Amino acid sequence: MTNEEAKEEMMLEKTAPGAMALNGAPDVEKGAKKPPPQQTKQPPPPSGSSKNSKKKCEKNPDFKDVENTGRWGSISKKEMIIVGIVFLAVIGGVVAAVVVLTGNGNNAPNPTLPPRTPVPTPAPTFPPEVDPNLQLPVILEAVETNAFINASLALLPSDAAFYKGKAADASLPPLVRAISWSLYEDKREPLPNDPFLVPRFALASIYYAFSGEQWTRQGDWLTYAPVCDWDGIYCDRFNAHVNEVSLPDNNLVGKVPAEFSMLSELISVGLHANKLTGTVPWEALGSLPTLSFLFLNANKLSGTIDGSVRNNGVLSTLMVQLNDFTGQWPRNAFCDPVDRKLPLLENYGLDCDELDFRCLCGCTDPDTQRDVCF
């Protein structure tokens, strides 16, 4: 090898990258930059093998829209904030309402709210108060003009103040108690010219005479209700007439009062199946011009049966059986009216005289020619 060839080979060895010396070390000239050491990739550590291993952080793709456009889908950040504020306000309102309604848990009143004051129920309104001194003359006139009860007129003072507070006194006559109720306790306060003033008074007297406080049914009696709404009372409202008093099986006790005669438009009276005693005011009942039906059966009435009960000429039904009546059946009045001006009774019920063993109490049946008794 020539000298020139040897120099060229040495130059090539010096300039060749990564040239290694014979001992395996790189042949680097003095002052030359060393090439960077090659890094060898290490296999990834097994998962969970090192607590200090760092994971690569990546952004959630759902938020890329927010970063780039300021909106999350079709909803902007501003809208999301507004929705959040509204939601929190609703939750706060619900919590406040629960606290107000339930208190502090121990039924203590809410200190921020004044205690509730109950609203009083308004009292019912009634007509203006009527002067009892204006009502009393009308009532006393009704009593005075009635021939069957005016015997007690001397006991009835004309001073209205006398009757105040006497309605509840059971020791007083029913008439006095009824006047007291009409003047001072009748909440309806009918005016002196009210056509129902006297009927209300008369029915109040009947109520006290029959111990109305003990009745089984007292529906609306002696209340503000119209008299035609009282239990067992039937009216002709257009003409202001009481036409029927029907109080059967109602625990009535006492005597039949003559005050029935003040109800001049009565057509029917039903007092059967009660506990009535004493005699019956036959003539007072017979004075009622329209009375056609009278039911007194199944009581404890006594005395005789008086034919004057047919004085009105229209009574067609009379039931008096199952009582303690004595004497004879008034055949002249019921079976053979004078001059045939009165019709025969259409319906009647009575008891025969058991001591006589003869049924001479009823009227003769025209078909069988025998007396009919029930």
mmCIF file of C-alpha atoms in Angstrom:
data_model
loop_
_atom_site.group_PDB
_atom_site.id
_atom_site.type_symbol
_atom_site.label_atom_id
_atom_site.label_comp_id
_atom_site.label_asym_id
_atom_site.label_seq_id
_atom_site.Cartn_x
_atom_site.Cartn_y
_atom_site.Cartn_z
ATOM 1 C CA MET A 1 0.000 0.000 0.000
ATOM 2 C CA THR A 2 1.427 3.325 -0.958
ATOM 3 C CA ASN A 3 1.628 6.199 1.392
ATOM 4 C CA GLU A 4 -1.152 8.061 -0.321
ATOM 5 C CA GLU A 5 -3.503 5.140 -0.071
ATOM 6 C CA ALA A 6 -2.746 4.767 3.628
ATOM 7 C CA LYS A 7 -3.553 8.429 4.315
ATOM 8 C CA GLU A 8 -6.836 8.212 2.462
ATOM 9 C CA GLU A 9 -7.846 5.119 4.478
ATOM 10 C CA MET A 10 -7.003 6.881 7.736
ATOM 11 C CA MET A 11 -9.047 9.889 6.712
ATOM 12 C CA LEU A 12 -12.004 7.669 5.914
ATOM 13 C CA GLU A 13 -11.828 5.982 9.306
ATOM 14 C CA LYS A 14 -11.771 9.373 11.099
ATOM 15 C CA THR A 15 -14.753 10.740 9.243
ATOM 16 C CA ALA A 16 -16.927 7.621 9.295
ATOM 17 C CA PRO A 17 -19.902 7.995 11.759
ATOM 18 C CA GLY A 18 -20.014 5.661 14.639
ATOM 19 C CA ALA A 19 -16.486 4.524 13.922
ATOM 20 C CA MET A 20 -15.367 2.308 16.703
ATOM 21 C CA ALA A 21 -11.913 1.704 17.986
ATOM 22 C CA LEU A 22 -10.548 -1.658 18.178
ATOM 23 C CA ASN A 23 -11.363 -1.794 21.847
ATOM 24 C CA GLY A 24 -15.090 -1.119 21.062
ATOM 25 C CA ALA A 25 -15.112 2.603 22.106
ATOM 26 C CA PRO A 26 -16.057 5.206 19.614
ATOM 27 C CA ASP A 27 -13.188 6.996 17.987
ATOM 28 C CA VAL A 28 -13.953 10.659 18.650
ATOM 29 C CA GLU A 29 -11.639 13.354 17.814
ATOM 30 C CA LYS A 30 -10.641 15.746 20.437
ATOM 31 C CA GLY A 31 -12.987 18.709 20.454
ATOM 32 C CA ALA A 32 -15.672 17.006 18.344
ATOM 33 C CA LYS A 33 -19.336 16.808 19.497
ATOM 34 C CA LYS A 34 -20.425 13.498 20.781
ATOM 35 C CA PRO A 35 -23.460 12.020 19.160
ATOM 36 C CA PRO A 36 -26.477 11.691 21.482
ATOM 37 C CA PRO A 37 -26.800 8.337 23.073
ATOM 38 C CA GLN A 38 -29.451 6.149 21.606
ATOM 39 C CA GLN A 39 -32.426 5.534 23.946
ATOM 40 C CA THR A 40 -33.839 2.123 24.124
ATOM 41 C CA LYS A 41 -37.549 1.723 24.661
ATOM 42 C CA GLN A 42 -38.436 0.007 27.858
ATOM 43 C CA PRO A 43 -41.521 -2.183 27.991
ATOM 44 C CA PRO A 44 -44.498 -0.498 29.805
ATOM 45 C CA PRO A 45 -44.832 -1.499 33.419
ATOM 46 C CA PRO A 46 -47.756 -3.707 34.236
ATOM 47 C CA SER A 47 -50.912 -1.942 35.311
ATOM 48 C CA GLY A 48 -50.984 -1.200 38.992
ATOM 49 C CA SER A 49 -47.310 -2.047 39.394
ATOM 50 C CA SER A 50 -46.372 1.547 40.254
ATOM 51 C CA LYS A 51 -48.462 4.085 42.137
ATOM 52 C CA ASN A 52 -46.371 6.900 40.723
ATOM 53 C CA SER A 53 -46.960 5.983 37.132
ATOM 54 C CA LYS A 54 -48.371 8.906 35.250
ATOM 55 C CA LYS A 55 -51.343 8.551 32.991
ATOM 56 C CA LYS A 56 -51.634 10.573 29.915
ATOM 57 C CA CYS A 57 -54.393 13.244 30.423
ATOM 58 C CA GLU A 58 -56.737 13.611 27.577
ATOM 59 C CA LYS A 59 -59.677 16.025 27.374
ATOM 60 C CA ASN A 60 -63.175 14.605 27.409
ATOM 61 C CA PRO A 61 -64.450 14.876 23.852
ATOM 62 C CA ASP A 62 -67.810 16.091 25.250
ATOM 63 C CA PHE A 63 -66.099 19.319 26.344
ATOM 64 C CA LYS A 64 -64.255 20.059 23.118
ATOM 65 C CA ASP A 65 -67.373 21.835 21.892
ATOM 66 C CA VAL A 66 -67.383 24.094 24.957
ATOM 67 C CA GLU A 67 -63.670 24.996 24.542
ATOM 68 C CA ASN A 68 -63.921 25.771 20.875
ATOM 69 C CA THR A 69 -67.377 27.456 20.607
ATOM 70 C CA GLY A 70 -68.435 28.374 24.152
ATOM 71 C CA ARG A 71 -71.532 26.166 23.747
ATOM 72 C CA TRP A 72 -72.360 22.658 24.795
ATOM 73 C CA GLY A 73 -74.273 21.343 21.883
ATOM 74 C CA SER A 74 -77.124 23.813 21.354
ATOM 75 C CA ILE A 75 -76.889 25.261 24.921
ATOM 76 C CA SER A 76 -74.501 28.105 25.679
ATOM 77 C CA LYS A 77 -72.562 28.599 28.881
ATOM 78 C CA LYS A 78 -74.746 31.571 29.766
ATOM 79 C CA GLU A 79 -77.907 29.566 29.341
ATOM 80 C CA MET A 80 -76.482 26.776 31.483
ATOM 81 C CA ILE A 81 -75.683 29.262 34.260
ATOM 82 C CA ILE A 82 -79.193 30.735 34.125
ATOM 83 C CA VAL A 83 -80.768 27.264 34.311
ATOM 84 C CA GLY A 84 -78.572 26.417 37.281
ATOM 85 C CA ILE A 85 -79.559 29.596 39.132
ATOM 86 C CA VAL A 86 -83.280 28.979 38.488
ATOM 87 C CA PHE A 87 -82.971 25.384 39.674
ATOM 88 C CA LEU A 88 -81.262 26.473 42.903
ATOM 89 C CA ALA A 89 -83.920 29.130 43.471
ATOM 90 C CA VAL A 90 -86.711 26.541 43.113
ATOM 91 C CA ILE A 91 -85.000 24.190 45.569
ATOM 92 C CA GLY A 92 -84.554 27.056 48.014
ATOM 93 C CA GLY A 93 -88.243 28.011 47.733
ATOM 94 C CA VAL A 94 -89.376 24.439 48.403
ATOM 95 C CA VAL A 95 -87.126 24.175 51.452
ATOM 96 C CA ALA A 96 -88.401 27.514 52.792
ATOM 97 C CA ALA A 97 -92.022 26.440 52.314
ATOM 98 C CA VAL A 98 -91.439 23.182 54.185
ATOM 99 C CA VAL A 99 -89.802 25.056 57.062
ATOM 100 C CA VAL A 100 -92.669 27.539 57.266
ATOM 101 C CA LEU A 101 -95.364 24.842 57.212
ATOM 102 C CA THR A 102 -93.752 22.407 59.605
ATOM 103 C CA GLY A 103 -92.197 24.895 62.001
ATOM 104 C CA ASN A 104 -89.054 24.018 63.879
ATOM 105 C CA GLY A 105 -90.087 20.405 64.477
ATOM 106 C CA ASN A 106 -91.592 21.048 67.870
ATOM 107 C CA ASN A 107 -94.837 22.752 66.746
ATOM 108 C CA ALA A 108 -93.393 26.124 67.684
ATOM 109 C CA PRO A 109 -94.759 29.073 65.687
ATOM 110 C CA ASN A 110 -92.579 30.513 62.956
ATOM 111 C CA PRO A 111 -90.866 33.560 64.487
ATOM 112 C CA THR A 112 -90.893 35.390 61.157
ATOM 113 C CA LEU A 113 -94.675 35.183 60.715
ATOM 114 C CA PRO A 114 -97.377 36.564 62.998
ATOM 115 C CA PRO A 115 -99.768 33.944 64.460
ATOM 116 C CA ARG A 116 -102.825 33.314 62.369
ATOM 117 C CA THR A 117 -106.027 34.753 63.751
ATOM 118 C CA PRO A 118 -109.075 32.538 63.046
ATOM 119 C CA VAL A 119 -111.720 34.263 60.982
ATOM 120 C CA PRO A 120 -114.996 34.241 62.951
ATOM 121 C CA THR A 121 -118.012 32.682 61.256
ATOM 122 C CA PRO A 122 -120.550 35.403 60.555
ATOM 123 C CA ALA A 123 -123.718 35.084 62.586
ATOM 124 C CA PRO A 124 -126.930 34.467 60.663
ATOM 125 C CA THR A 125 -128.851 37.589 59.883
ATOM 126 C CA PHE A 126 -132.428 37.898 61.073
ATOM 127 C CA PRO A 127 -135.096 40.453 60.330
ATOM 128 C CA PRO A 128 -135.068 43.624 62.414
ATOM 129 C CA GLU A 129 -136.263 43.129 65.965
ATOM 130 C CA VAL A 130 -140.006 43.500 66.326
ATOM 131 C CA ASP A 131 -141.524 45.210 69.351
ATOM 132 C CA PRO A 132 -143.280 42.480 71.424
ATOM 133 C CA ASN A 133 -145.860 45.045 72.451
ATOM 134 C CA LEU A 134 -146.996 45.121 68.816
ATOM 135 C CA GLN A 135 -147.212 41.342 68.481
ATOM 136 C CA LEU A 136 -149.004 40.642 71.769
ATOM 137 C CA PRO A 137 -152.348 42.331 70.877
ATOM 138 C CA VAL A 138 -152.625 40.171 67.751
ATOM 139 C CA ILE A 139 -152.030 36.976 69.751
ATOM 140 C CA LEU A 140 -154.429 37.957 72.543
ATOM 141 C CA GLU A 141 -157.110 38.789 70.007
ATOM 142 C CA ALA A 142 -156.773 35.301 68.492
ATOM 143 C CA VAL A 143 -157.259 33.846 71.974
ATOM 144 C CA GLU A 144 -160.115 36.155 72.929
ATOM 145 C CA THR A 145 -162.136 35.449 69.803
ATOM 146 C CA ASN A 146 -161.840 31.683 70.293
ATOM 147 C CA ALA A 147 -164.755 30.475 72.375
ATOM 148 C CA PHE A 148 -162.926 27.348 73.503
ATOM 149 C CA ILE A 149 -159.831 28.895 75.057
ATOM 150 C CA ASN A 150 -160.884 32.406 76.057
ATOM 151 C CA ALA A 151 -161.823 31.132 79.508
ATOM 152 C CA SER A 152 -158.135 31.473 80.326
ATOM 153 C CA LEU A 153 -157.991 35.043 79.071
ATOM 154 C CA ALA A 154 -158.157 36.442 82.608
ATOM 155 C CA LEU A 155 -154.821 34.759 83.281
ATOM 156 C CA LEU A 156 -153.135 36.450 80.335
ATOM 157 C CA PRO A 157 -151.821 39.959 81.133
ATOM 158 C CA SER A 158 -151.609 42.497 78.334
ATOM 159 C CA ASP A 159 -148.102 43.631 79.369
ATOM 160 C CA ALA A 160 -145.529 42.004 77.093
ATOM 161 C CA ALA A 161 -142.814 42.235 79.764
ATOM 162 C CA PHE A 162 -144.787 39.741 81.893
ATOM 163 C CA TYR A 163 -144.053 36.894 79.437
ATOM 164 C CA LYS A 164 -140.311 37.385 79.100
ATOM 165 C CA GLY A 165 -138.289 34.313 80.110
ATOM 166 C CA LYS A 166 -141.292 32.052 80.747
ATOM 167 C CA ALA A 167 -141.036 29.697 77.764
ATOM 168 C CA ALA A 168 -138.752 27.245 79.571
ATOM 169 C CA ASP A 169 -140.899 27.028 82.730
ATOM 170 C CA ALA A 170 -142.732 23.697 82.433
ATOM 171 C CA SER A 171 -144.915 24.520 85.436
ATOM 172 C CA LEU A 172 -146.727 27.272 83.512
ATOM 173 C CA PRO A 173 -149.707 26.701 81.179
ATOM 174 C CA PRO A 174 -148.725 25.866 77.580
ATOM 175 C CA LEU A 175 -150.524 29.012 76.416
ATOM 176 C CA VAL A 176 -148.310 31.269 78.546
ATOM 177 C CA ARG A 177 -145.150 29.476 77.464
ATOM 178 C CA ALA A 178 -146.190 29.786 73.817
ATOM 179 C CA ILE A 179 -146.782 33.535 74.140
ATOM 180 C CA SER A 180 -143.349 33.945 75.754
ATOM 181 C CA TRP A 181 -141.711 32.012 72.926
ATOM 182 C CA SER A 182 -143.573 33.988 70.248
ATOM 183 C CA LEU A 183 -142.626 37.359 71.699
ATOM 184 C CA TYR A 184 -139.030 36.768 72.782
ATOM 185 C CA GLU A 185 -137.611 33.523 71.414
ATOM 186 C CA ASP A 186 -139.023 33.102 67.926
ATOM 187 C CA LYS A 187 -135.959 34.012 65.835
ATOM 188 C CA ARG A 188 -138.125 34.556 62.806
ATOM 189 C CA GLU A 189 -139.790 37.516 64.536
ATOM 190 C CA PRO A 190 -142.918 37.679 62.362
ATOM 191 C CA LEU A 191 -144.426 41.114 62.009
ATOM 192 C CA PRO A 192 -147.857 41.795 63.536
ATOM 193 C CA ASN A 193 -149.463 41.570 60.076
ATOM 194 C CA ASP A 194 -147.702 38.314 59.179
ATOM 195 C CA PRO A 195 -150.415 35.693 58.439
ATOM 196 C CA PHE A 196 -148.249 33.015 60.088
ATOM 197 C CA LEU A 197 -147.847 34.833 63.438
ATOM 198 C CA VAL A 198 -150.934 33.208 65.005
ATOM 199 C CA PRO A 199 -150.311 29.722 63.484
ATOM 200 C CA ARG A 200 -146.762 29.748 64.870
ATOM 201 C CA PHE A 201 -148.126 30.713 68.278
ATOM 202 C CA ALA A 202 -150.874 28.049 68.151
ATOM 203 C CA LEU A 203 -148.429 25.302 67.156
ATOM 204 C CA ALA A 204 -146.009 26.392 69.883
ATOM 205 C CA SER A 205 -148.850 25.997 72.401
ATOM 206 C CA ILE A 206 -149.573 22.482 71.030
ATOM 207 C CA TYR A 207 -145.846 21.681 71.254
ATOM 208 C CA TYR A 208 -145.701 22.600 74.947
ATOM 209 C CA ALA A 209 -149.039 20.845 75.666
ATOM 210 C CA PHE A 210 -147.621 17.583 74.256
ATOM 211 C CA SER A 211 -144.186 17.918 75.966
ATOM 212 C CA GLY A 212 -142.424 18.555 72.695
ATOM 213 C CA GLU A 213 -139.002 18.420 74.346
ATOM 214 C CA GLN A 214 -139.485 14.630 74.625
ATOM 215 C CA TRP A 215 -140.696 13.960 71.087
ATOM 216 C CA THR A 216 -138.976 11.349 68.969
ATOM 217 C CA ARG A 217 -139.036 13.714 65.990
ATOM 218 C CA GLN A 218 -138.757 17.451 66.531
ATOM 219 C CA GLY A 219 -137.661 18.421 63.034
ATOM 220 C CA ASP A 220 -137.416 22.231 62.928
ATOM 221 C CA TRP A 221 -140.145 22.814 65.555
ATOM 222 C CA LEU A 222 -139.740 26.186 67.278
ATOM 223 C CA THR A 223 -136.830 27.161 65.030
ATOM 224 C CA TYR A 224 -136.261 29.961 62.547
ATOM 225 C CA ALA A 225 -137.565 27.689 59.774
ATOM 226 C CA PRO A 226 -140.930 28.519 58.197
ATOM 227 C CA VAL A 227 -143.763 26.789 60.027
ATOM 228 C CA CYS A 228 -144.571 24.759 56.906
ATOM 229 C CA ASP A 229 -141.126 23.135 57.184
ATOM 230 C CA TRP A 230 -141.714 21.834 60.705
ATOM 231 C CA ASP A 231 -141.973 18.060 60.946
ATOM 232 C CA GLY A 232 -145.513 16.831 60.362
ATOM 233 C CA ILE A 233 -146.908 20.219 59.312
ATOM 234 C CA TYR A 234 -148.414 20.593 55.849
ATOM 235 C CA CYS A 235 -149.527 23.923 54.470
ATOM 236 C CA ASP A 236 -151.125 25.811 51.681
ATOM 237 C CA ARG A 237 -148.209 28.211 51.372
ATOM 238 C CA PHE A 238 -149.885 30.402 48.782
ATOM 239 C CA ASN A 239 -152.789 31.192 51.122
ATOM 240 C CA ALA A 240 -150.737 30.904 54.333
ATOM 241 C CA HIS A 241 -152.918 28.118 55.755
ATOM 242 C CA VAL A 242 -151.882 25.171 57.946
ATOM 243 C CA ASN A 243 -153.867 22.223 56.554
ATOM 244 C CA GLU A 244 -152.503 19.199 58.387
ATOM 245 C CA VAL A 245 -150.869 18.242 61.677
ATOM 246 C CA SER A 246 -149.527 14.681 61.463
ATOM 247 C CA LEU A 247 -147.558 13.477 64.499
ATOM 248 C CA PRO A 248 -148.185 9.721 64.802
ATOM 249 C CA ASP A 249 -145.956 7.505 66.941
ATOM 250 C CA ASN A 250 -143.917 10.464 68.152
ATOM 251 C CA ASN A 251 -144.002 10.041 71.945
ATOM 252 C CA LEU A 252 -146.650 12.706 72.479
ATOM 253 C CA VAL A 253 -147.901 12.842 76.081
ATOM 254 C CA GLY A 254 -150.579 14.937 77.753
ATOM 255 C CA LYS A 255 -154.079 16.073 76.824
ATOM 256 C CA VAL A 256 -155.386 17.141 73.441
ATOM 257 C CA PRO A 257 -155.409 20.961 73.683
ATOM 258 C CA ALA A 258 -158.240 23.195 72.522
ATOM 259 C CA GLU A 259 -155.606 25.374 70.810
ATOM 260 C CA PHE A 260 -156.144 23.222 67.719
ATOM 261 C CA SER A 261 -159.237 25.341 67.141
ATOM 262 C CA MET A 262 -157.021 28.348 66.342
ATOM 263 C CA LEU A 263 -155.823 26.566 63.201
ATOM 264 C CA SER A 264 -159.047 27.287 61.368
ATOM 265 C CA GLU A 265 -157.934 25.778 58.036
ATOM 266 C CA LEU A 266 -157.077 22.312 59.328
ATOM 267 C CA ILE A 267 -158.233 19.411 57.172
ATOM 268 C CA SER A 268 -156.523 16.509 58.931
ATOM 269 C CA VAL A 269 -155.222 15.807 62.451
ATOM 270 C CA GLY A 270 -153.204 12.645 63.079
ATOM 271 C CA LEU A 271 -152.265 11.958 66.715
ATOM 272 C CA HIS A 272 -152.512 8.151 66.763
ATOM 273 C CA ALA A 273 -150.087 5.710 68.410
ATOM 274 C CA ASN A 274 -148.944 8.075 71.146
ATOM 275 C CA LYS A 275 -149.458 8.374 74.916
ATOM 276 C CA LEU A 276 -152.286 10.894 75.084
ATOM 277 C CA THR A 277 -154.558 10.838 78.116
ATOM 278 C CA GLY A 278 -157.655 12.622 79.441
ATOM 279 C CA THR A 279 -160.740 13.753 77.607
ATOM 280 C CA VAL A 280 -160.923 15.121 74.074
ATOM 281 C CA PRO A 281 -162.161 18.680 73.284
ATOM 282 C CA TRP A 282 -164.686 17.329 70.799
ATOM 283 C CA GLU A 283 -166.561 20.581 70.381
ATOM 284 C CA ALA A 284 -163.365 22.576 69.756
ATOM 285 C CA LEU A 285 -162.346 20.109 67.053
ATOM 286 C CA GLY A 286 -165.879 20.161 65.627
ATOM 287 C CA SER A 287 -165.622 23.936 65.247
ATOM 288 C CA LEU A 288 -162.931 23.597 62.592
ATOM 289 C CA PRO A 289 -164.878 24.213 59.381
ATOM 290 C CA THR A 290 -162.736 22.033 57.109
ATOM 291 C CA LEU A 291 -161.680 19.181 59.431
ATOM 292 C CA SER A 292 -162.382 15.946 57.536
ATOM 293 C CA PHE A 293 -159.964 13.411 59.059
ATOM 294 C CA LEU A 294 -159.335 12.799 62.768
ATOM 295 C CA PHE A 295 -157.039 10.012 63.996
ATOM 296 C CA LEU A 296 -156.942 9.529 67.770
ATOM 297 C CA ASN A 297 -156.649 5.732 67.907
ATOM 298 C CA ALA A 298 -154.081 3.776 69.940
ATOM 299 C CA ASN A 299 -153.745 6.191 72.851
ATOM 300 C CA LYS A 300 -155.032 6.220 76.433
ATOM 301 C CA LEU A 301 -157.837 8.714 75.980
ATOM 302 C CA SER A 302 -160.844 8.505 78.260
ATOM 303 C CA GLY A 303 -164.336 9.952 78.714
ATOM 304 C CA THR A 304 -167.170 9.693 76.221
ATOM 305 C CA ILE A 305 -167.253 10.218 72.486
ATOM 306 C CA ASP A 306 -169.239 13.369 71.787
ATOM 307 C CA GLY A 307 -171.189 13.776 68.582
ATOM 308 C CA SER A 308 -170.334 17.508 68.535
ATOM 309 C CA VAL A 309 -167.136 16.566 66.732
ATOM 310 C CA ARG A 310 -169.281 16.405 63.577
ATOM 311 C CA ASN A 311 -170.695 19.897 63.990
ATOM 312 C CA ASN A 312 -168.725 21.105 61.000
ATOM 313 C CA GLY A 313 -170.702 18.753 58.756
ATOM 314 C CA VAL A 314 -167.680 17.539 56.791
ATOM 315 C CA LEU A 315 -165.919 15.066 59.101
ATOM 316 C CA SER A 316 -165.789 11.808 57.150
ATOM 317 C CA THR A 317 -163.108 9.755 58.932
ATOM 318 C CA LEU A 318 -162.928 9.184 62.681
ATOM 319 C CA MET A 319 -160.576 6.658 64.253
ATOM 320 C CA VAL A 320 -160.901 6.340 68.033
ATOM 321 C CA GLN A 321 -160.362 2.601 68.692
ATOM 322 C CA LEU A 322 -157.806 1.224 71.149
ATOM 323 C CA ASN A 323 -158.517 3.843 73.813
ATOM 324 C CA ASP A 324 -160.310 3.880 77.166
ATOM 325 C CA PHE A 325 -163.519 5.592 76.083
ATOM 326 C CA THR A 326 -166.748 4.706 77.882
ATOM 327 C CA GLY A 327 -170.448 5.220 77.170
ATOM 328 C CA GLN A 328 -172.333 4.654 73.969
ATOM 329 C CA TRP A 329 -171.506 5.439 70.434
ATOM 330 C CA PRO A 330 -173.455 8.605 69.493
ATOM 331 C CA ARG A 331 -175.566 6.955 66.815
ATOM 332 C CA ASN A 332 -177.832 9.965 66.362
ATOM 333 C CA ALA A 333 -174.909 12.118 65.333
ATOM 334 C CA PHE A 334 -173.036 9.524 63.320
ATOM 335 C CA CYS A 335 -175.602 7.091 61.991
ATOM 336 C CA ASP A 336 -178.915 8.905 61.713
ATOM 337 C CA PRO A 337 -178.225 12.600 61.320
ATOM 338 C CA VAL A 338 -181.104 14.947 61.983
ATOM 339 C CA ASP A 339 -183.052 15.657 58.807
ATOM 340 C CA ARG A 340 -180.384 13.719 56.936
ATOM 341 C CA LYS A 341 -178.339 16.878 56.525
ATOM 342 C CA LEU A 342 -175.085 15.186 57.565
ATOM 343 C CA PRO A 343 -173.581 12.393 55.488
ATOM 344 C CA LEU A 344 -172.779 9.107 57.154
ATOM 345 C CA LEU A 345 -169.215 8.519 58.301
ATOM 346 C CA GLU A 346 -167.251 6.943 55.490
ATOM 347 C CA ASN A 347 -164.491 5.526 57.677
ATOM 348 C CA TYR A 348 -164.463 4.958 61.402
ATOM 349 C CA GLY A 349 -162.852 2.737 63.998
ATOM 350 C CA LEU A 350 -164.118 2.174 67.550
ATOM 351 C CA ASP A 351 -164.287 -0.322 70.406
ATOM 352 C CA CYS A 352 -167.531 -2.059 71.389
ATOM 353 C CA ASP A 353 -168.871 -2.132 74.909
ATOM 354 C CA GLU A 354 -167.543 -5.445 76.181
ATOM 355 C CA LEU A 355 -169.927 -5.451 79.168
ATOM 356 C CA ASP A 356 -173.034 -5.410 76.973
ATOM 357 C CA PHE A 357 -171.931 -8.289 74.733
ATOM 358 C CA ARG A 358 -173.635 -6.430 71.904
ATOM 359 C CA CYS A 359 -172.069 -4.424 69.205
ATOM 360 C CA LEU A 360 -174.258 -1.353 69.334
ATOM 361 C CA CYS A 361 -171.436 1.079 68.823
ATOM 362 C CA GLY A 362 -171.157 1.422 65.053
ATOM 363 C CA CYS A 363 -173.393 2.346 62.223
ATOM 364 C CA THR A 364 -175.375 -0.329 60.438
ATOM 365 C CA ASP A 365 -173.827 -1.670 57.288
ATOM 366 C CA PRO A 366 -176.497 -1.279 54.605
ATOM 367 C CA ASP A 367 -175.492 -4.550 52.982
ATOM 368 C CA THR A 368 -175.395 -6.820 56.021
ATOM 369 C CA GLN A 369 -177.771 -4.823 58.252
ATOM 370 C CA ARG A 370 -175.303 -5.319 61.089
ATOM 371 C CA ASP A 371 -173.311 -2.855 63.080
ATOM 372 C CA VAL A 372 -169.666 -2.497 62.026
ATOM 373 C CA CYS A 373 -166.936 -2.231 64.668
ATOM 374 C CA PHE A 374 -163.192 -2.330 64.478
#
